[in-house]
Short mmCIF file of C-alpha atoms in Angstrom, two decimals:
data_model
loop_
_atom_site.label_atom_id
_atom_site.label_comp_id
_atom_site.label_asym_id
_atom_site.label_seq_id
_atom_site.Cartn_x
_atom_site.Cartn_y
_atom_site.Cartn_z
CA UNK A 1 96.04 109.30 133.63
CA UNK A 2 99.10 107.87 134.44
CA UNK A 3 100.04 106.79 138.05
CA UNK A 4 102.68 105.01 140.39
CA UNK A 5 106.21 105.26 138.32
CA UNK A 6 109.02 103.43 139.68
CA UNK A 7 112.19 102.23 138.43
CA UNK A 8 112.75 98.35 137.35
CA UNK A 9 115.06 96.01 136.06
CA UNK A 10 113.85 95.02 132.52
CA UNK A 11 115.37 91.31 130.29
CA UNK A 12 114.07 91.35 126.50
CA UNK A 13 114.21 87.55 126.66
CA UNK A 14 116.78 87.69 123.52
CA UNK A 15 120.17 89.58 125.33
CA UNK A 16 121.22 88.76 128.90
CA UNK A 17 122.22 92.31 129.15
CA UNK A 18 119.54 94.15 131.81
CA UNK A 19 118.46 97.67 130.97
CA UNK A 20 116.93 100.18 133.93
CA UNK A 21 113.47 101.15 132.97
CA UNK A 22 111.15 103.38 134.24
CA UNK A 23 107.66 101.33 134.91
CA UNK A 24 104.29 102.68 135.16
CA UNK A 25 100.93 101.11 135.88
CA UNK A 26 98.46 102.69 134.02
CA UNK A 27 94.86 102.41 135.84
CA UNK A 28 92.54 103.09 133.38
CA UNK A 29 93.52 100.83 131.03
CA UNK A 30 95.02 97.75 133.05
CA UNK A 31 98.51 97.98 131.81
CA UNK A 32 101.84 98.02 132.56
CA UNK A 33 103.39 100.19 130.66
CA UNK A 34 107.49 101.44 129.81
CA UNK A 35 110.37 102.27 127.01
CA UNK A 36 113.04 100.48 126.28
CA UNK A 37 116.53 101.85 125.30
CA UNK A 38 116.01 101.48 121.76
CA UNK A 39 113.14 103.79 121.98
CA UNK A 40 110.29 100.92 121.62
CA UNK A 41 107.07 102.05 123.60
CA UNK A 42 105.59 98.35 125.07
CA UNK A 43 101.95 97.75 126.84
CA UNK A 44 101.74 94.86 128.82
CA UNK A 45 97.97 93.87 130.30
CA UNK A 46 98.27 93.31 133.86
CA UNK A 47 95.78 89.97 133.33
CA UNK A 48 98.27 88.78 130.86
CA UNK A 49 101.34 89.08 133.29
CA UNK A 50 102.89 86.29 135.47
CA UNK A 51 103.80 87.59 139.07
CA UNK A 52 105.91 85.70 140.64
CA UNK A 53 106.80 87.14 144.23
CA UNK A 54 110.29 86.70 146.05
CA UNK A 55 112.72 87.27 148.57
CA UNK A 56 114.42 89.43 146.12
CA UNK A 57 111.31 91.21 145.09
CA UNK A 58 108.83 91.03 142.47
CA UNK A 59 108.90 89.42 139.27
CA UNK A 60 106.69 89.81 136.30
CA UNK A 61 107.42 87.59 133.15
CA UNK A 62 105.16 87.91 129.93
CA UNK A 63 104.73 86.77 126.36
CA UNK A 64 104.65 83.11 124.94
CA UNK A 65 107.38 82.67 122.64
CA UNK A 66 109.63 85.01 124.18
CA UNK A 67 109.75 85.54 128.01
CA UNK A 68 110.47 88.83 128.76
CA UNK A 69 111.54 89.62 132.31
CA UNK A 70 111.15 92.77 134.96
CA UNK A 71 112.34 92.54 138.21
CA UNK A 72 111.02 95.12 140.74
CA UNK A 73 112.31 96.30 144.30
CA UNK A 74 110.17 99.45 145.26
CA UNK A 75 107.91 97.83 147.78
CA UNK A 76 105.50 100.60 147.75
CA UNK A 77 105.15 100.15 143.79
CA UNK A 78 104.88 96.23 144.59
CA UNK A 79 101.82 97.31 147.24
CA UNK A 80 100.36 99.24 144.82
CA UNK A 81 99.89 96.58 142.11
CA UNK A 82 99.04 93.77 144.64
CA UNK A 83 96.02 96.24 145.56
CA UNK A 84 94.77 96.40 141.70
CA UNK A 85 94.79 93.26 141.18
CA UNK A 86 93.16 92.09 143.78
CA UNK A 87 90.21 94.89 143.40
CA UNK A 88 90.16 94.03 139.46
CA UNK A 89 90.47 90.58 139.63
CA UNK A 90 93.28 89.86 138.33
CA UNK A 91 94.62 87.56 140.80
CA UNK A 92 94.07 84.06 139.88
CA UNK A 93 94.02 81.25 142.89
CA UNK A 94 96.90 79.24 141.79
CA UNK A 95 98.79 82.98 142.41
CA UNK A 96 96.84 83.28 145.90
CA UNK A 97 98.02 79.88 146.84
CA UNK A 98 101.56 80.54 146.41
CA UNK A 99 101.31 83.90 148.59
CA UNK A 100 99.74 81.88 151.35
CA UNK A 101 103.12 81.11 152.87
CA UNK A 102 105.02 78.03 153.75
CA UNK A 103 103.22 77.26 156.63
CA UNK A 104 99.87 77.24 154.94
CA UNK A 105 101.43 75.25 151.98
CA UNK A 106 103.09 72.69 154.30
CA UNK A 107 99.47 72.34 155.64
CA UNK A 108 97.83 72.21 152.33
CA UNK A 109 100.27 69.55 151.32
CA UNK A 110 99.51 67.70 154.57
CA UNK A 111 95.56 67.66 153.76
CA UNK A 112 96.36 66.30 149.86
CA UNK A 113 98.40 63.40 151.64
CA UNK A 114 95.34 62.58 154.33
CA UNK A 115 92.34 62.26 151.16
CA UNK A 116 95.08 60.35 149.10
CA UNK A 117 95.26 57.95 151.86
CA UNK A 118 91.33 58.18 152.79
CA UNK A 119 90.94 57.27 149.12
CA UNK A 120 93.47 54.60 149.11
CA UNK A 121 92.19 53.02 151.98
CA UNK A 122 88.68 53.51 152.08
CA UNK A 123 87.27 55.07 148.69
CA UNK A 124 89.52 52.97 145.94
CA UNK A 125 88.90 49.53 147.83
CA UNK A 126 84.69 50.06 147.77
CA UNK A 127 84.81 51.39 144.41
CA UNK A 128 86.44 48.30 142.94
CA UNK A 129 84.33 45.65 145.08
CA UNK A 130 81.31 47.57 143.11
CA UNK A 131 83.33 47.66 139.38
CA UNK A 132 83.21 43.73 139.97
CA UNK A 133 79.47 43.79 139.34
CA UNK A 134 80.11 45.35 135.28
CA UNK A 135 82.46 42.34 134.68
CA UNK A 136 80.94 39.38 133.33
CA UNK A 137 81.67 36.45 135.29
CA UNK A 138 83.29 34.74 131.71
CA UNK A 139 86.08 36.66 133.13
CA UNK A 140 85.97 34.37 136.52
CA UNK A 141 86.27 31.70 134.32
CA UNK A 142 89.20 32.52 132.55
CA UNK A 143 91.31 33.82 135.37
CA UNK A 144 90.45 30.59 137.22
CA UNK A 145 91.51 28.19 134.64
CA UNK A 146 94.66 30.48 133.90
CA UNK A 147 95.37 30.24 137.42
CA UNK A 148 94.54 26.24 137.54
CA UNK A 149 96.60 26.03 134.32
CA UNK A 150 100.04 27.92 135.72
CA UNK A 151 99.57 25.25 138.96
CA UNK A 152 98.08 21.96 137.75
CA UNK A 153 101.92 20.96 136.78
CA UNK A 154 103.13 21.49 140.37
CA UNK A 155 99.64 19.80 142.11
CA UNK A 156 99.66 15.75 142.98
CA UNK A 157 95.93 15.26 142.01
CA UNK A 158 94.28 12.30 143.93
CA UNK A 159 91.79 11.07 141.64
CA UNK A 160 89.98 8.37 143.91
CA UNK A 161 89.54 11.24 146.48
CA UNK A 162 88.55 14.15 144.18
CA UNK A 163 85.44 11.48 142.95
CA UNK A 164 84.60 10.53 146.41
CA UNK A 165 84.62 14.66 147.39
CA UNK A 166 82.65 15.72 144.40
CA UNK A 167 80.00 13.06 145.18
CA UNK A 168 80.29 14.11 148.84
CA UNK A 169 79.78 18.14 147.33
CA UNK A 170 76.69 16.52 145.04
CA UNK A 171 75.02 15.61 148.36
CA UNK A 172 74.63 19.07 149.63
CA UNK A 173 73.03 22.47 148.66
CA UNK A 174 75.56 25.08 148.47
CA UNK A 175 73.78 27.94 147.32
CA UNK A 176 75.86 28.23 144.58
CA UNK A 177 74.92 30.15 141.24
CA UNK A 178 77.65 28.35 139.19
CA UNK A 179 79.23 24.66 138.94
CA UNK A 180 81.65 23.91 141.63
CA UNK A 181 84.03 21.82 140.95
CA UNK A 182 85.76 20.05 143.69
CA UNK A 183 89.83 18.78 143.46
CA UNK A 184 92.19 17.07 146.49
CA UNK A 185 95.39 17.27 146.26
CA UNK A 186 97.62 15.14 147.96
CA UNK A 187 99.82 17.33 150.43
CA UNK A 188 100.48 17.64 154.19
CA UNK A 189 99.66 21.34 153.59
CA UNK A 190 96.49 21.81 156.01
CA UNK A 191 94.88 24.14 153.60
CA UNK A 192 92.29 24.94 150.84
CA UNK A 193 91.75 27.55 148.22
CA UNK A 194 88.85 28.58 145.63
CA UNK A 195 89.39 29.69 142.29
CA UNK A 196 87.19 32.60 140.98
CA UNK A 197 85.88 29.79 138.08
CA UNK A 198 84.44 27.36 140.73
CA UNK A 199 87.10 25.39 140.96
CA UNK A 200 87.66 24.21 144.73
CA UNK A 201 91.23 22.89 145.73
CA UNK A 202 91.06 20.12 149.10
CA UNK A 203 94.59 19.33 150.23
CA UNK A 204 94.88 15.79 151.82
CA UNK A 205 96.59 17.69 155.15
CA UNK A 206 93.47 19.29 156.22
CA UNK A 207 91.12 16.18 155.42
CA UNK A 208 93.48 14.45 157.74
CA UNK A 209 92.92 16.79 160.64
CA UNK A 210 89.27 16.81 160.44
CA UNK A 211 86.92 13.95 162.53
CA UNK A 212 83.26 13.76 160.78
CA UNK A 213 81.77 15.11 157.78
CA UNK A 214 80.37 17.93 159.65
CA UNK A 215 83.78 19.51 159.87
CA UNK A 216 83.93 18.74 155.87
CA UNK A 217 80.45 20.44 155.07
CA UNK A 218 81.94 23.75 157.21
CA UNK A 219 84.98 23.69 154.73
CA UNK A 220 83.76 23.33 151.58
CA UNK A 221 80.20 25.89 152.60
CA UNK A 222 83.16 28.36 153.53
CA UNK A 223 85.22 28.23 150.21
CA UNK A 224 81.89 28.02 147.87
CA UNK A 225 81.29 31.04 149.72
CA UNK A 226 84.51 33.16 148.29
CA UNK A 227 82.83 31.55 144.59
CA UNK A 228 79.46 32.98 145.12
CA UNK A 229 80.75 35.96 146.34
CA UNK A 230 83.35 36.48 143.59
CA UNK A 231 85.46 37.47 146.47
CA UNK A 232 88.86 36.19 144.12
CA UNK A 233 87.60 38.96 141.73
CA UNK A 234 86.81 41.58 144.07
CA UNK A 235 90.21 40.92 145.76
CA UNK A 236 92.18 41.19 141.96
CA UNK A 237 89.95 44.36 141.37
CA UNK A 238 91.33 45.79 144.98
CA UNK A 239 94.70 45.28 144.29
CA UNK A 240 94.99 46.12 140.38
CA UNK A 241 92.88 49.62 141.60
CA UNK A 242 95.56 50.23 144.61
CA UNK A 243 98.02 49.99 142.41
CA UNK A 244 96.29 51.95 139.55
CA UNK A 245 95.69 54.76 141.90
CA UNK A 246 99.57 54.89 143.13
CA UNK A 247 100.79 54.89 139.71
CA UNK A 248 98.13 57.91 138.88
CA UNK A 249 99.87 59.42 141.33
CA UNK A 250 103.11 58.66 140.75
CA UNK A 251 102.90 58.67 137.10
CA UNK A 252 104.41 55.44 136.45
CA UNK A 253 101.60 52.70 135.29
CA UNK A 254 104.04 50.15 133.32
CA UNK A 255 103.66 47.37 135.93
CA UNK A 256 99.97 47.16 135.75
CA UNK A 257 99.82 44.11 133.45
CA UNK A 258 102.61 42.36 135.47
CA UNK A 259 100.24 43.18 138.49
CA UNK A 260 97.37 41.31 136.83
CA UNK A 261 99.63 38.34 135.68
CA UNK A 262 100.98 38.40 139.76
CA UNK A 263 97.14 38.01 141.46
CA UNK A 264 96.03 35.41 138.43
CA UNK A 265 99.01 32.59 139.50
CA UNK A 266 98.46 33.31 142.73
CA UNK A 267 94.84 32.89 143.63
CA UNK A 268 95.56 30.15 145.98
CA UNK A 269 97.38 31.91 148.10
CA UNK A 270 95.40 35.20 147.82
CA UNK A 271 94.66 36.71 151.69
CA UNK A 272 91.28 37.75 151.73
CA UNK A 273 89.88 40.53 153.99
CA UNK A 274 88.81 39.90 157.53
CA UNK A 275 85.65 41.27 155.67
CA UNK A 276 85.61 38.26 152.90
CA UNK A 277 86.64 35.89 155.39
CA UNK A 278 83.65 36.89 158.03
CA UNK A 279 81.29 36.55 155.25
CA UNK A 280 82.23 33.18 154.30
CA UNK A 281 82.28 31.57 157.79
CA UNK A 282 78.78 33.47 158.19
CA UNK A 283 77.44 31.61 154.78
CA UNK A 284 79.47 28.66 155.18
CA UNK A 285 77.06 28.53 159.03
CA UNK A 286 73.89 29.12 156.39
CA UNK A 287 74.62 26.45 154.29
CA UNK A 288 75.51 23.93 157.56
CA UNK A 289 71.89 24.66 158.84
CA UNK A 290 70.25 24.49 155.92
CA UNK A 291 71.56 21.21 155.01
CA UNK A 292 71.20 20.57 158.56
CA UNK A 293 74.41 19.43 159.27
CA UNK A 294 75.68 20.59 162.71
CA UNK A 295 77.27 23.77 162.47
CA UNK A 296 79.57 23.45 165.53
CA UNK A 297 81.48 21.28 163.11
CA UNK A 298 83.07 24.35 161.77
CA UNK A 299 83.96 25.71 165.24
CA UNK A 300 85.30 22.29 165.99
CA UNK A 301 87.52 22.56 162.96
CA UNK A 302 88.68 25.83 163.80
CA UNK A 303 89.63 24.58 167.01
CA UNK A 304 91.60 21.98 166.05
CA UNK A 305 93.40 23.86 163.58
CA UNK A 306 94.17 26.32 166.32
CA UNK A 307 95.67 23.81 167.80
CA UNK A 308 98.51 22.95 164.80
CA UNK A 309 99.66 27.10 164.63
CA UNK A 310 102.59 27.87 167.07
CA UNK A 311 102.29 31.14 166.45
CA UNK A 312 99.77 33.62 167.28
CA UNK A 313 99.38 36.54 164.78
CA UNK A 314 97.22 39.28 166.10
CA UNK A 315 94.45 40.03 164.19
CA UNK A 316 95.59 43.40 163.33
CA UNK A 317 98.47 42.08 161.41
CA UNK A 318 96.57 39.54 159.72
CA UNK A 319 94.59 39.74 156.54
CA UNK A 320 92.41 36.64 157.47
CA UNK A 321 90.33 37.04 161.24
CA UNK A 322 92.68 35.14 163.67
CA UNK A 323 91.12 31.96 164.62
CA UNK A 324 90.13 32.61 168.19
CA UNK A 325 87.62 35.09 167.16
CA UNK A 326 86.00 33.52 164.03
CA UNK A 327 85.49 30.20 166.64
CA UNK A 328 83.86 33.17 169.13
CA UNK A 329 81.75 34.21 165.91
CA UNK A 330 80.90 30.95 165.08
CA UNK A 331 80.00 29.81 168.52
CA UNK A 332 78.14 32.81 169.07
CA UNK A 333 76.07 32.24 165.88
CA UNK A 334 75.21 28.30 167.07
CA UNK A 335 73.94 30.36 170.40
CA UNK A 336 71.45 32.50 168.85
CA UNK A 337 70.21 30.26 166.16
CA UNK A 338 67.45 27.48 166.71
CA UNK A 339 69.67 24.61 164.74
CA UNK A 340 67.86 21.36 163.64
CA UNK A 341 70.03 18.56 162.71
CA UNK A 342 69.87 15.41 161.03
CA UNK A 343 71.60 12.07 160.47
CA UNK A 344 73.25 11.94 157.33
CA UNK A 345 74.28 8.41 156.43
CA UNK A 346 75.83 9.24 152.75
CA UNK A 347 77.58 11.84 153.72
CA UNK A 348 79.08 9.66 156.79
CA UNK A 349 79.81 6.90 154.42
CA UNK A 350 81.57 8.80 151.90
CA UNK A 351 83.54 11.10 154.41
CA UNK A 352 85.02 7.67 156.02
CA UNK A 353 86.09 6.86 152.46
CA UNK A 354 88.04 10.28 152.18
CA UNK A 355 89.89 9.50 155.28
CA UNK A 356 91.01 5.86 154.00
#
């Protein structure tokens, strides 16, 4: 039986020419159904129709190769084949989400935006830390010597002091699962850096600053730290995923490979995460006591270098802990623990050498 006629605006996808039509929905069998003014009797299945609701009414385009187009006004008629769909199904929920409304949309949209930045900030970054454990560590090895390679030219070895600080490093346990290898470079620069291979970079302007070999053990637990941790890798793996997930979401991934070639020549410079950086003063404190060395040597050097910055970065702002609270951390640590020290002549002998 035939029900609900109404009049409509009909487009044969081939003319631009409209014809008036009269539609009907037929019930029983789940079709739309009309002539057209050539005399052509068409069926269309309601499941097989588009809908696309307006301002200007509703719109119902079907077929694959050819679109064909009817526009309908009678808002009763419009009512009508909301309410079959809906009790047969025939609504899909891409079409229900674009009758929620702007509002819901705009709040939709809003929700998509807060887990993309959940996921950016919190998801993406612990996912990669764990992808670090599938690559072999060969791969530490080559970044670091890539790295090492693309800055050697630029770095004033001192070869008398990178002897003296090896045999210094040969003196002490650092808990580490690969070779370290231990470099000073001559440079007022009061810094160090590790590279992901084992490689661990000394510049002359922080030997300078620091007054016994305690001090020197606190340094080089702290950077052999970042190599047992593989916190160069984990840092790459953060960044290439960041930007991985961005250009998922933007669609554009043609920098990735520059992004890789970016974080390999610049290791020494990499900012690690308050995170990293906490867990190598808190292993760089193991390795003190258990080469019982006095661990407020690394508070000490913290304190001094505190000293040298004229500027005061708030820790917020900072990817590295700002150095008033890793010297509260530290001091708190040489608090709680029971800390048995011992003389250690060598080490003494060989640290007044490095400060010739």
């Amino acid at each position: 039986m035939m029900n609900n006629k109404t009049t409509a605006v009909f487009y044969d996808g081939n003319s631009s020419v409209p014809q008036q039509i009269e539609l009907s929905l037929n019930k029983l069998n789940a079709t739309l159904e009309f002539q057209m003014s050539d005399g052509t009797h068409c069926k269309w299945l309601v499941k097989d129709v588009f809908f696309d609701k307006r301002a200007t009414g509703l719109h119902l385009k079907y077929g694959s190769e050819v679109i064909q187009h009817i526009k309908i006004k009678d808002d009763h008629f419009i009512n009508t084949i909301h309410h079959f769909r809906r009790e047969n199904g025939h609504i899909s929920w891409y079409q229900k989400l674009l009758d929620l409304g702007f509002a819901a949309h705009f709040g939709i949209a809003l929700a998509i935006l807060g887990i993309i930045g959940l996921c950016y900030v919190y998801v993406i970054p612990w996912a990669a830390e764990q992808s670090v454990n599938l690559i072999p560590e060969e791969y530490d090895n080559k970044l670091g010597n890539s790295a090492w390679a693309g800055n050697e030219y630029f770095m004033n070895v001192d070869s008398k002091k990178t002897k003296l600080l090896n045999d210094f490093a040969k003196q002490l346990n650092l808990k580490n699962t690969k070779n370290l290898k231990f470099i000073v470079v001559k440079s007022d620069e009061i810094n160090a850096f590790a590279l992901p291979d084992g490689r661990i970079v000394v510049f002359t302007g922080i030997l300078e600053e620091m007054k016994n070999y305690n001090e020197l053990v606190g340094l080089l637990g702290h950077e052999a730290s970042h190599v047992n941790n593989r916190h160069s890798m984990k840092m790459l793996c953060r960044s290439l995923s960041g930007y991985l997930f961005i250009s998922v979401i933007l669609g554009d991934a043609n920098g990735i490979m520059a992004t890789i070639g970016d974080n390999i020549n610049s290791f020494q410079s990499l900012s690690f995460s308050r995170e990293f950086e906490r867990q190598a003063d808190a292993d760089g404190f193991k390795i003190l006591l258990a080469n019982k060395v006095n661990p407020q040597g690394m508070s000490n050097l913290f304190k001094r270098l505190k000293q040298n910055n004229f500027v005061s970065i708030p820790e917020f702002l900072s990817s590295h802990p700002v150095t008033e609270n890793r010297i509260e951390y530290i001091d708190k640590m040489v608090k709680n623990q029971k800390i048995t020290t011992i003389n250690h002549p060598q080490l003494e002998s060989l640290f007044a050498k490095l400060k010739q």
